Coordinates of C-alpha atoms and ligand atoms in Angstrom, one line a residue:
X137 CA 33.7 -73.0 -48.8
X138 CA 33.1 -69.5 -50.3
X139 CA 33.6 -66.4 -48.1
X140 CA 30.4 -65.4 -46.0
X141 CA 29.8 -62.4 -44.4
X142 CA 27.3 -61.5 -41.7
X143 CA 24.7 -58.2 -43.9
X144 CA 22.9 -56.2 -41.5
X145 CA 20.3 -56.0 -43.6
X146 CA 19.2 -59.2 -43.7
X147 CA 20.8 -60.1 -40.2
X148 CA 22.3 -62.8 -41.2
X149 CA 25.6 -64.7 -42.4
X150 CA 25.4 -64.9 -46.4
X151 CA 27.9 -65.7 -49.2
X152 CA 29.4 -62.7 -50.7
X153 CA 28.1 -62.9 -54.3
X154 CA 29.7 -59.5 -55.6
X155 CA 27.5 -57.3 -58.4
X156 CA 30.0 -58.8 -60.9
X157 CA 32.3 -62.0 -60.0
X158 CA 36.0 -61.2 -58.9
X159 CA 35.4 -57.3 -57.8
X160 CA 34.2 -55.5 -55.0
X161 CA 33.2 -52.0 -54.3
X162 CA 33.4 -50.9 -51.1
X163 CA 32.4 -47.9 -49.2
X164 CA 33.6 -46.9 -46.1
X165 CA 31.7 -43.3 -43.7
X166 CA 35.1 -42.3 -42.9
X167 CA 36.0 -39.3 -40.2
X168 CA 34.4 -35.6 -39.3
X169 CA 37.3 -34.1 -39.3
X170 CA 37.0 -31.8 -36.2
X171 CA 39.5 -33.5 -34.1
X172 CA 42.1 -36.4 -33.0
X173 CA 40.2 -39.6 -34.5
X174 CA 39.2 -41.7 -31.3
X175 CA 40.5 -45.2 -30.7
X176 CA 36.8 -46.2 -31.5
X177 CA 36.8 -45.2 -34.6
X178 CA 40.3 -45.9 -35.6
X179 CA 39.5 -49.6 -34.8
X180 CA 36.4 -49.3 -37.1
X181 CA 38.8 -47.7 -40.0
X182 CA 41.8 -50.4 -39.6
X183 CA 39.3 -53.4 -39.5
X184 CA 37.9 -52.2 -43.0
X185 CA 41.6 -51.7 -44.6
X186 CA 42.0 -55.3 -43.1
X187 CA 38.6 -56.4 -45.0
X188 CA 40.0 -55.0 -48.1
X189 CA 43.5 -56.5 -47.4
X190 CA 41.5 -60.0 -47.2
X191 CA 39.3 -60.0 -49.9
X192 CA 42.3 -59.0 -51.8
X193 CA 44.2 -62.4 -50.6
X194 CA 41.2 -64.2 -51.5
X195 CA 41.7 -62.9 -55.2
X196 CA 39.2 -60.0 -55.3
X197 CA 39.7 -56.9 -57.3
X198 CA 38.7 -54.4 -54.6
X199 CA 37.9 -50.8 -55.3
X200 CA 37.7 -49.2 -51.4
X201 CA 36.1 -45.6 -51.1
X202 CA 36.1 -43.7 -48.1
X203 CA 35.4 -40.3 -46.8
X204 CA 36.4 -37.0 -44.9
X205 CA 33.3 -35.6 -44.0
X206 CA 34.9 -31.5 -43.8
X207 CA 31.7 -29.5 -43.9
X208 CA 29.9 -30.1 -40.3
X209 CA 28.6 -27.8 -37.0
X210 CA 31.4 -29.6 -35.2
X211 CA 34.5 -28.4 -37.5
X212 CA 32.8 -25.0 -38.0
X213 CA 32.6 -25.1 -33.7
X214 CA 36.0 -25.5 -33.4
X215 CA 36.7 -22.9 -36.0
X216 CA 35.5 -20.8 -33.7
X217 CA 36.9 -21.7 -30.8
X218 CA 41.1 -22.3 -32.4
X219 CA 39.9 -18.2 -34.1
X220 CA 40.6 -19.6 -37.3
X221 CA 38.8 -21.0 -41.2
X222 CA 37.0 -24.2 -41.0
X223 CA 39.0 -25.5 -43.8
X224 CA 42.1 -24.8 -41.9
X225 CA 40.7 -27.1 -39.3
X226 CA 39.8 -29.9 -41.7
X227 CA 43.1 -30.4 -43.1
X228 CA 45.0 -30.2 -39.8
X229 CA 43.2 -32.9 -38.7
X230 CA 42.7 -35.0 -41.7
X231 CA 46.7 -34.9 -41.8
X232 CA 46.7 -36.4 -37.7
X233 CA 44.0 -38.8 -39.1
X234 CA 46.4 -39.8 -42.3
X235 CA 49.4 -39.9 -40.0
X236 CA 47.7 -42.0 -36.9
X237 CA 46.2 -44.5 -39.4
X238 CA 49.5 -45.5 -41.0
X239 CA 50.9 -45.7 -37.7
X240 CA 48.4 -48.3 -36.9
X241 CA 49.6 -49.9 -40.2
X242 CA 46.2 -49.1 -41.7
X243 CA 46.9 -48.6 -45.6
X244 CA 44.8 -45.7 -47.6
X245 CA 41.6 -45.6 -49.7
X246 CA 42.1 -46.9 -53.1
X247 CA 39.9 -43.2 -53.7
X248 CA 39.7 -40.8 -51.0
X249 CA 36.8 -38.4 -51.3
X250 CA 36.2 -34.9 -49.4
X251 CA 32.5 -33.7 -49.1
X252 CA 33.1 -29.7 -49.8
X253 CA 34.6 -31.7 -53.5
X254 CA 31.4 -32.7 -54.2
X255 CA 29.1 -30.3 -53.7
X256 CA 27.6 -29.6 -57.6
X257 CA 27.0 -33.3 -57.2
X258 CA 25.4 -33.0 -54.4
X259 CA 23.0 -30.3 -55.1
X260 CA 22.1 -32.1 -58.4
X261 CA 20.5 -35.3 -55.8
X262 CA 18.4 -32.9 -53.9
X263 CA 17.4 -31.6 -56.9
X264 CA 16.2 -34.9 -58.0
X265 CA 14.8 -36.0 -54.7
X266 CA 12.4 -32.8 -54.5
X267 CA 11.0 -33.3 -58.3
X268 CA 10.4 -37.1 -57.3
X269 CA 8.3 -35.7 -54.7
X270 CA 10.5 -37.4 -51.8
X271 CA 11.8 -33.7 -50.5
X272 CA 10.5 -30.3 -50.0
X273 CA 12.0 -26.7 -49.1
X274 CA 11.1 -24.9 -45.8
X275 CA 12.4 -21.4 -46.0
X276 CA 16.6 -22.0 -47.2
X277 CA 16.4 -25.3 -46.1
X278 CA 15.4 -28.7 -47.8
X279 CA 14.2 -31.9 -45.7
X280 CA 13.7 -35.3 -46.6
X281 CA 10.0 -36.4 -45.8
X282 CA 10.6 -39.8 -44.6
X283 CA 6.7 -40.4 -44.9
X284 CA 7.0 -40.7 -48.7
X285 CA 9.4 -43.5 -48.6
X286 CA 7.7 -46.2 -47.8
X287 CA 11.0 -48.3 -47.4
X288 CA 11.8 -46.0 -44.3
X289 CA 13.5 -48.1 -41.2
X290 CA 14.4 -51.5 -43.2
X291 CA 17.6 -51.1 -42.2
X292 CA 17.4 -50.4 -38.2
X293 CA 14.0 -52.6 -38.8
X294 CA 12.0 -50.1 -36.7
X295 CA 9.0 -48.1 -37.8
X296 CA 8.9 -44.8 -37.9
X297 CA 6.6 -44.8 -34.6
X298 CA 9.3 -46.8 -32.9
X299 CA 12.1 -44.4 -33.9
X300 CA 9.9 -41.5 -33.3
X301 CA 9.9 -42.6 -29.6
X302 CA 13.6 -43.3 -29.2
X303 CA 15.3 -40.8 -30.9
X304 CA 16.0 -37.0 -29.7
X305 CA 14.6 -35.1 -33.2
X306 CA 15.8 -31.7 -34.0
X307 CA 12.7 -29.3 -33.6
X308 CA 12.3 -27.5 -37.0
X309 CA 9.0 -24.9 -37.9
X310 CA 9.0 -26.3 -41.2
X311 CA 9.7 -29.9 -40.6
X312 CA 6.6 -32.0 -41.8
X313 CA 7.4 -34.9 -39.6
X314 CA 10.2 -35.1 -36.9
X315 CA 12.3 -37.3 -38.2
X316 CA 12.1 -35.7 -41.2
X317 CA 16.1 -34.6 -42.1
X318 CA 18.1 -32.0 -43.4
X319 CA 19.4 -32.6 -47.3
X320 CA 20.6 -28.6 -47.3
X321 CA 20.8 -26.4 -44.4
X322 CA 20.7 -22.6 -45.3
X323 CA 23.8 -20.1 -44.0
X324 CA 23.8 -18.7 -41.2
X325 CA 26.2 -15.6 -40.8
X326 CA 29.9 -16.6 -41.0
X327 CA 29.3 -20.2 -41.9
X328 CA 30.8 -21.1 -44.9
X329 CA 28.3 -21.7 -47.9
X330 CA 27.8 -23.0 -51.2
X331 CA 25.3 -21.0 -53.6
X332 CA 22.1 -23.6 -54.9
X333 CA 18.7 -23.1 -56.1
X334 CA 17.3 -22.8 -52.4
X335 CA 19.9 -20.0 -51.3
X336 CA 23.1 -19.8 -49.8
X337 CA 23.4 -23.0 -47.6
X338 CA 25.5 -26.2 -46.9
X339 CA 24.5 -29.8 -47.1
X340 CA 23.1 -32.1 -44.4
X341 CA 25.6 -34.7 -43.5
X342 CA 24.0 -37.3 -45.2
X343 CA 23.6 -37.0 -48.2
X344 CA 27.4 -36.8 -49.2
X345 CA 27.6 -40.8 -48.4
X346 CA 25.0 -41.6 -50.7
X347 CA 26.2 -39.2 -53.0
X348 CA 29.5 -39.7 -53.5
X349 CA 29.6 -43.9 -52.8
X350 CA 27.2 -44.4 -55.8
X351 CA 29.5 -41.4 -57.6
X352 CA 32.4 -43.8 -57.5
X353 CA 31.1 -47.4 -57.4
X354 CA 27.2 -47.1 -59.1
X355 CA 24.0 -47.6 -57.8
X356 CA 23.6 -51.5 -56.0
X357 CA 27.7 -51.9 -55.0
X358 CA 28.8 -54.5 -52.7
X359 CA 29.5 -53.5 -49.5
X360 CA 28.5 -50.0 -47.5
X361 CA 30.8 -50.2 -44.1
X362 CA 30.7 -48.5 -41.0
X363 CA 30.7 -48.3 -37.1
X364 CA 27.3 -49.9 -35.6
X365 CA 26.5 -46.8 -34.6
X366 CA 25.5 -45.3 -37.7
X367 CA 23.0 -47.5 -38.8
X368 CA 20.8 -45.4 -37.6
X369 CA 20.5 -42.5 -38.9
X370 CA 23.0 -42.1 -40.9
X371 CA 22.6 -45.5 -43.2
X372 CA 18.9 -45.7 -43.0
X373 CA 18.9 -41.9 -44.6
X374 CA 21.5 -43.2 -47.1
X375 CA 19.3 -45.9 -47.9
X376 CA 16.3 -43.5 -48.4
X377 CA 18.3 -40.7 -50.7
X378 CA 19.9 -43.2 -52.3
X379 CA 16.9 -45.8 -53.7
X380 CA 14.5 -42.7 -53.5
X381 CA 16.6 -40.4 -55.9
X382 CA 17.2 -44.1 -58.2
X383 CA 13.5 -45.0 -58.2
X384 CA 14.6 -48.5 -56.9
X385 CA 16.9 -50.8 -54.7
X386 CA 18.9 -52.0 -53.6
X387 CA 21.8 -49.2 -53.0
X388 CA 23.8 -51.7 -51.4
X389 CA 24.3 -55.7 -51.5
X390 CA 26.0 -55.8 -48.4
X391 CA 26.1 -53.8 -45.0
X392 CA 29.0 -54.7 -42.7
X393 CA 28.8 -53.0 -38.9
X394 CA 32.4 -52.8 -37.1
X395 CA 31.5 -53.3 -32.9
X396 CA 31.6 -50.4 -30.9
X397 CA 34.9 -49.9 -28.7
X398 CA 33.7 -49.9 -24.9
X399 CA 36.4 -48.0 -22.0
X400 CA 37.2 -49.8 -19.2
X401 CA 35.4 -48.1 -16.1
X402 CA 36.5 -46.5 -13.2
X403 CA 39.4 -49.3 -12.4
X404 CA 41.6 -48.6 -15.4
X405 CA 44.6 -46.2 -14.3
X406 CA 44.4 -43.0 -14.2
X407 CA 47.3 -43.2 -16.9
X408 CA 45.4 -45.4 -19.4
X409 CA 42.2 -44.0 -18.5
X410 CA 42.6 -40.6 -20.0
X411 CA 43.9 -42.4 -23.3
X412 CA 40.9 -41.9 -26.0
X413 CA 42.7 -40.8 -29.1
X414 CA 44.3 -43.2 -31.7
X415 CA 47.4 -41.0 -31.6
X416 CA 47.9 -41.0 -27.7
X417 CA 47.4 -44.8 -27.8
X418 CA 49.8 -45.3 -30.4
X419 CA 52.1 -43.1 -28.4
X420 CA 51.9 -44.8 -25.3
X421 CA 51.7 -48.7 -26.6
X422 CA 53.3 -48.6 -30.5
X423 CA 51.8 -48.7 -33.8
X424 CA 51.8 -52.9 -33.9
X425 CA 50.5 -53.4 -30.3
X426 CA 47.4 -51.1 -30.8
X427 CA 47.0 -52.8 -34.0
X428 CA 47.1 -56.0 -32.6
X429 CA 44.5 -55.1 -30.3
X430 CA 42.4 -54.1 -32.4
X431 CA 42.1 -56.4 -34.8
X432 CA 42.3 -60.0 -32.8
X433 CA 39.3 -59.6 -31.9
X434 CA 36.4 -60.0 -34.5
X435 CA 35.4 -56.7 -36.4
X436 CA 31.7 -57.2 -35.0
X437 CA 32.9 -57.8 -31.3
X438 CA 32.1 -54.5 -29.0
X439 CA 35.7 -54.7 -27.6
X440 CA 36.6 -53.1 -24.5
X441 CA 39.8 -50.6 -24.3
X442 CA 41.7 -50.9 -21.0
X443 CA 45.7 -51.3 -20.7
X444 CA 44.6 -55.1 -19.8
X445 CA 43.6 -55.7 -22.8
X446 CA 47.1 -53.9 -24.6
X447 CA 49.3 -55.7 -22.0
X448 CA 47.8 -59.2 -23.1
X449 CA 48.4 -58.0 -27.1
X450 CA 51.8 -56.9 -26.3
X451 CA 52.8 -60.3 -24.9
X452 CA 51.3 -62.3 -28.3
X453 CA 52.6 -60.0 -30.6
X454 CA 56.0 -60.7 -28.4
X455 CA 55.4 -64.2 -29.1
X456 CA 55.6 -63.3 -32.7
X457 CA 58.5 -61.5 -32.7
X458 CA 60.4 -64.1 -30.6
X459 CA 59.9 -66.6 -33.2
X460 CA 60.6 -64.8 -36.1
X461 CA 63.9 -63.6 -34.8
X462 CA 64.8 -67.7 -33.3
X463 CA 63.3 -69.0 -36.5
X464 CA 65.6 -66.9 -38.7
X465 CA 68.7 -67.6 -36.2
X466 CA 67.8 -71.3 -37.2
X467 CA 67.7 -71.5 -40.6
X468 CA 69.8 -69.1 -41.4
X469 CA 68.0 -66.7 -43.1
X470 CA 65.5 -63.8 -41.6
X471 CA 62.0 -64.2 -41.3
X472 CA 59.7 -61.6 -41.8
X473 CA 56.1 -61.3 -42.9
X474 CA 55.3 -61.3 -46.3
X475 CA 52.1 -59.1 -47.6
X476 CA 50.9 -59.0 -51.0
X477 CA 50.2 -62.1 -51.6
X478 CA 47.4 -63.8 -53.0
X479 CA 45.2 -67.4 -52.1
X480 CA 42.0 -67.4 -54.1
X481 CA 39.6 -70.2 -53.4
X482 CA 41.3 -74.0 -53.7
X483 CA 44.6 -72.7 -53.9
X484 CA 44.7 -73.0 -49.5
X485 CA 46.3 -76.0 -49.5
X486 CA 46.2 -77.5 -46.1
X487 CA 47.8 -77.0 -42.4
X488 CA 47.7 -73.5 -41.2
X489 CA 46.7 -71.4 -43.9
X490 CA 44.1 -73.3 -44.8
X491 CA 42.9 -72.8 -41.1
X492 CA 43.5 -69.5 -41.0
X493 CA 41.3 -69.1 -44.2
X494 CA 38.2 -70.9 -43.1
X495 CA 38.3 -68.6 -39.9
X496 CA 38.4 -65.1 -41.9
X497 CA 36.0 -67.0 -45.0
X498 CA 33.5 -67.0 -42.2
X499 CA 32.7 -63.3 -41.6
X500 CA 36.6 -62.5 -40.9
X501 CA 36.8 -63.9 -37.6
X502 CA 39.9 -62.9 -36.5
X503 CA 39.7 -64.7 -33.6
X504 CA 40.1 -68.4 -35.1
X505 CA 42.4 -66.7 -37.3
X506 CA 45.0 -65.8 -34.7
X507 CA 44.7 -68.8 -32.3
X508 CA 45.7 -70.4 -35.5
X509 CA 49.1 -68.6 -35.9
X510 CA 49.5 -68.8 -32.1
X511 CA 49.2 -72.8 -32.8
X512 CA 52.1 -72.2 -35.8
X513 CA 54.2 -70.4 -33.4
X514 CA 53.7 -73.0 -30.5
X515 CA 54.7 -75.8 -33.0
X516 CA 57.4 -73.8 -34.4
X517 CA 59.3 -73.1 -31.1
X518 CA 59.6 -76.8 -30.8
X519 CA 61.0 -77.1 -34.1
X520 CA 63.6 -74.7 -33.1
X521 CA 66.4 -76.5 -31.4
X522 CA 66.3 -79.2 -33.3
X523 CA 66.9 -77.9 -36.1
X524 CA 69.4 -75.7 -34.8
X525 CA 71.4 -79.1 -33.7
X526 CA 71.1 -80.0 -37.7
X527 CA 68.3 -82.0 -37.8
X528 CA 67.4 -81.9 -41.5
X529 CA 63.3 -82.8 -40.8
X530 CA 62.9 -80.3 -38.1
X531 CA 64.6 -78.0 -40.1
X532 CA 62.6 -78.2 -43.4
X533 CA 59.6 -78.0 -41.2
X534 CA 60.5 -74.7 -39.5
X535 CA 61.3 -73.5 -42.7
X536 CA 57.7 -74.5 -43.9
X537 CA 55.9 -73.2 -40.9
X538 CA 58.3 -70.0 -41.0
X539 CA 56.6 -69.4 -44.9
X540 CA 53.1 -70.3 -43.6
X541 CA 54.1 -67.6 -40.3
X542 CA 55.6 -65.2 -43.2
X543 CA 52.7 -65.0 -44.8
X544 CA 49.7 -64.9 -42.3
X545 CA 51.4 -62.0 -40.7
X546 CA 52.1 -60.3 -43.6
X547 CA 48.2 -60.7 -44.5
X548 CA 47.6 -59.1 -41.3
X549 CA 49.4 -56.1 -42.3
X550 CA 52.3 -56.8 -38.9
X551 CA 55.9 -55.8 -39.5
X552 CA 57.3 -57.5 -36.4
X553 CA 60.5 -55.2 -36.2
X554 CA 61.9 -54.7 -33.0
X555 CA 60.3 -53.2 -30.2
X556 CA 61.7 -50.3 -29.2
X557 CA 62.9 -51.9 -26.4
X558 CA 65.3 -54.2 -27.9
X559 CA 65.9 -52.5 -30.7
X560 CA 69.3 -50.2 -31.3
X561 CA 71.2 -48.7 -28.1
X562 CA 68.9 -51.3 -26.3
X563 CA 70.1 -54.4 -28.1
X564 CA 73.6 -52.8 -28.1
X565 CA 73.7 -52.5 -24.0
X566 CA 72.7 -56.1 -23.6
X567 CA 75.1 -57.4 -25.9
X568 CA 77.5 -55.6 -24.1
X569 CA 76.4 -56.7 -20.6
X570 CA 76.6 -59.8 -21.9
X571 CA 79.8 -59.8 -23.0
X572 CA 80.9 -58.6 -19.7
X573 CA 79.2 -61.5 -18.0
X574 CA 81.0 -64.1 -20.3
X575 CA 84.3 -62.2 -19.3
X576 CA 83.2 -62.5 -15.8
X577 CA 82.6 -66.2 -16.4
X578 CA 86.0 -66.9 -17.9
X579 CA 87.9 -65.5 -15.1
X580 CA 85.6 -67.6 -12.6
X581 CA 83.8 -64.8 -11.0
X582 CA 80.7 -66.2 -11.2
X583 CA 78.7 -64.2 -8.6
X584 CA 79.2 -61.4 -10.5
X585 CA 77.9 -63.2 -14.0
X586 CA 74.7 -64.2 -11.8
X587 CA 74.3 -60.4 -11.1
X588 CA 74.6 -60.0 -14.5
X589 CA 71.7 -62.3 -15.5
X590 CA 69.0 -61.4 -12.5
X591 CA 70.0 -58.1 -13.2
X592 CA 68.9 -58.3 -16.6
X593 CA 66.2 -60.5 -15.6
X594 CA 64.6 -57.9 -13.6
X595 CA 64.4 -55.8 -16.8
X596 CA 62.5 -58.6 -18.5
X597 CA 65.7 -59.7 -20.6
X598 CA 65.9 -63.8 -21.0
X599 CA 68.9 -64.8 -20.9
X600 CA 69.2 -68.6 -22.2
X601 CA 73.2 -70.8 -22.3
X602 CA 72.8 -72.2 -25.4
X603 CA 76.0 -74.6 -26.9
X604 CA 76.4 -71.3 -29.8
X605 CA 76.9 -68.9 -27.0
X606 CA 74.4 -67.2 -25.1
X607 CA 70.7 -65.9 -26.8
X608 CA 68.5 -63.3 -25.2
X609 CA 65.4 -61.9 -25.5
X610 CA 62.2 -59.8 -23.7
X611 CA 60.1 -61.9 -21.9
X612 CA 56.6 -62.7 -22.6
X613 CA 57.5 -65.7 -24.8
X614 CA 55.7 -69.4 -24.5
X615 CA 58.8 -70.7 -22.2
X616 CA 58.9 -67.8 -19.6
Ligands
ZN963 ZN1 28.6 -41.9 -44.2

């Protein structure tokens, strides 16, 4: 079955017929840049990158835009307030940004694009909009009159009435109608600003997206992506420059929402509780965890934050690890996930990636999709001593369900290296307690070996008597 996503638009799951078969454009509102990006919308940002990462399985060529939106009020605010340039501001945090989203193992735009680049361009659509009659000046500034596009609300599906009534509208002397928005904003002292036919000024926010998407991927490319929270107004105005300044539709085949990230209320610890910024998260859980999180549950799901919910993905991604490392003690040879590789439609095959691929064909529902490797992993671990006794069938099966495992994971972008915690002087000091304990075993002191054990125990460290000596690990895994 082909792949089907779920387009706002038309509110409904569709086939994904790209503007030309095999290739997909895809634009992505990426960060203000005025501050530490928010778990929210970091969660937004790595589901896209994992859309891409997908598509790219399934045998698309995918050409992913996104942007840094570095001319606002709120980067100029802060400006003010750190007593320094606005552009200083923008790159400081566009580097945390850049740095946070690779620790959550999110990969970069194929073509990264800044607003304050674009600006020429930019003028050049207001231009266009305000000889198509669809804007007008009011002293230095320029407004979009939503009343002359007729298309106005198709995407939120309210009228302008409706949005009149629930939207807060900036008051404006010049403004025609209220919902009528700003295309260029003229300077006010100390702001920076770009010279254009209406004065010196800066633009609205935005106009860059519809701008500089089209710029890169033409007029009617695939899929426009976002946080549901932009739909309106951000979209619906990009839908309104966008077909107003063309003369026709549709600026976008497909638009894809990612679920708002809810906090946990008032019973989340204090220590989790104050935890709002990708990079504090990824601090205080890891890079893999966090990504975990974020991405087992389906991009459209509102997802709720709490250190519940990244204790739970710790203990699966645990899982994970656990059976790569006693898979790779079994046959011999490591496993480790695999990306880059490709499965376009009919070359599935059956078993687990094929069940893996109907969940994500189905508007990437991550969900299905990891239940299914949980289902590998359960099989797997009962693979494992067999065909660590020899047992040639068990053992070709692991090694099948270790490529399948391999694979998946390395689709999903996880590394699975060690946790911190049992990685380097961690691993070292169990090994040597260990030791110690088989020592104390050998000279009969067993009470002192059980110490040994609990006492690891305690720290979460499994300690199993196998025939080959004895094998440890953290706990969390199916057996514990
Ligand atoms: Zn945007």
């Amino acid at each position: 079955m082909a792949l089907r996503v779920y387009d706002v638009m038309r509110r409904e799951v569709v086939e994904l017929r790209p503007r030309e078969p095999g290739r997909v454009g895809m634009y992505v509102c990426g960060p203000t840049v005025y501050g530490p990006v928010h778990i929210g919308n970091a969660r937004t940002l790595v589901w896209f990158d994992m859309i891409r990462r997908y598509l790219r399985y399934r045998g698309f060529d995918v050409t992913y835009v996104m942007n840094y939106t570095d001319v606002d009020d709120k980067i100029i605010d802060r400006a003010r307030i750190e007593g320094t340039e606005p552009d200083v501001v923008a790159k400081r945090y566009a580097a945390m940004f850049e740095r946070d989203m690779a620790a959550l193992g999110a990969q970069p735009p194929d073509i990264l694009v800044r607003a304050t680049d674009h600006i020429p361009d930019m003028i050049g659509a207001i231009r266009g909009l305000i000889d198509a009659g669809l804007a007008y000046r009011a002293d230095g500034d320029v407004f979009f009159a939503v009343e002359r596009f007729p298309d106005y609300g198709k995407l939120s599906r309210r009228s302008l009435d409706e949005m009149r009534a629930g939207e807060r509208v900036d008051p404006h002397p010049g403004k025609r109608h209220p919902l009528d928005f700003a295309l260029w904003k003229a300077a006010k002292p100390g702001e920076p600003a770009w010279d254009s036919p209406w004065g010196p000024g800066r633009p609205g926010w935005h106009i860059e997206c519809s701008v500089m998407s089209t710029k890169y991927l033409g007029m009617g490319f695939d899929i426009h992506g976002g946080a549901g929270d932009l739909i309106f107004p951000h979209h619906e105005n990009e839908i309104a420059q966008a077909e107003g300044l063309a003369g026709h539709g549709p600026f976008v085949r497909y638009w894809l929402h990612a679920g708002l990230v809810q906090m946990a209320g008032e019973k989340m610890s204090k220590s989790v509780g104050n935890i709002v910024s990708a990079g504090d998260v990824v601090a205080a859980w890891g890079g893999e965890v966090a990504r975990y999180w974020a991405l087992s549950a389906s991009y459209r799901t509102q997802v709720v934050f709490s250190e519940d919910a990244l204790t739970d993905a710790r203990a699966a991604l645990e899982r994970w690890r656990t059976f790569a490392a006693a898979a790779g003690r079994a046959l011999g040879a490591p496993v480790a996930p695999r990306p880059g590789l490709v499965r376009p439609p009919g070359t599935e095959g059956r078993g687990y990636p094929a069940r893996f691929v109907a969940a994500m064909d189905d508007d990437f529902n991550s969900a299905g999709a990891f239940a299914t490797i949980h289902e590998l992993v359960r099989t797997g671990n009962r693979l494992l001593e067999p065909a660590e006794r020899g047992d040639a069938t068990a053992r070709d099966e692991l090694g099948s369900l270790a490529d399948d495992f391999a694979e998946l994971t390395g689709l999903l972008g996880f590394r699975l290296e060690a946790p911190e915690a049992s990685s380097g002087l961690v691993a070292g000091l169990v090994e040597l307690l260990l030791r110690l304990r088989e020592e104390a075993r050998a000279s009969r002191d067993f009470g002192r070996a059980d110490a040994i054990r609990s006492g690891l125990g305690e720290l979460g460290v499994v300690v199993e008597d196998t025939p080959s000596g004895p094998r440890w690990h953290l706990s969390g895994g199916p057996e514990d």
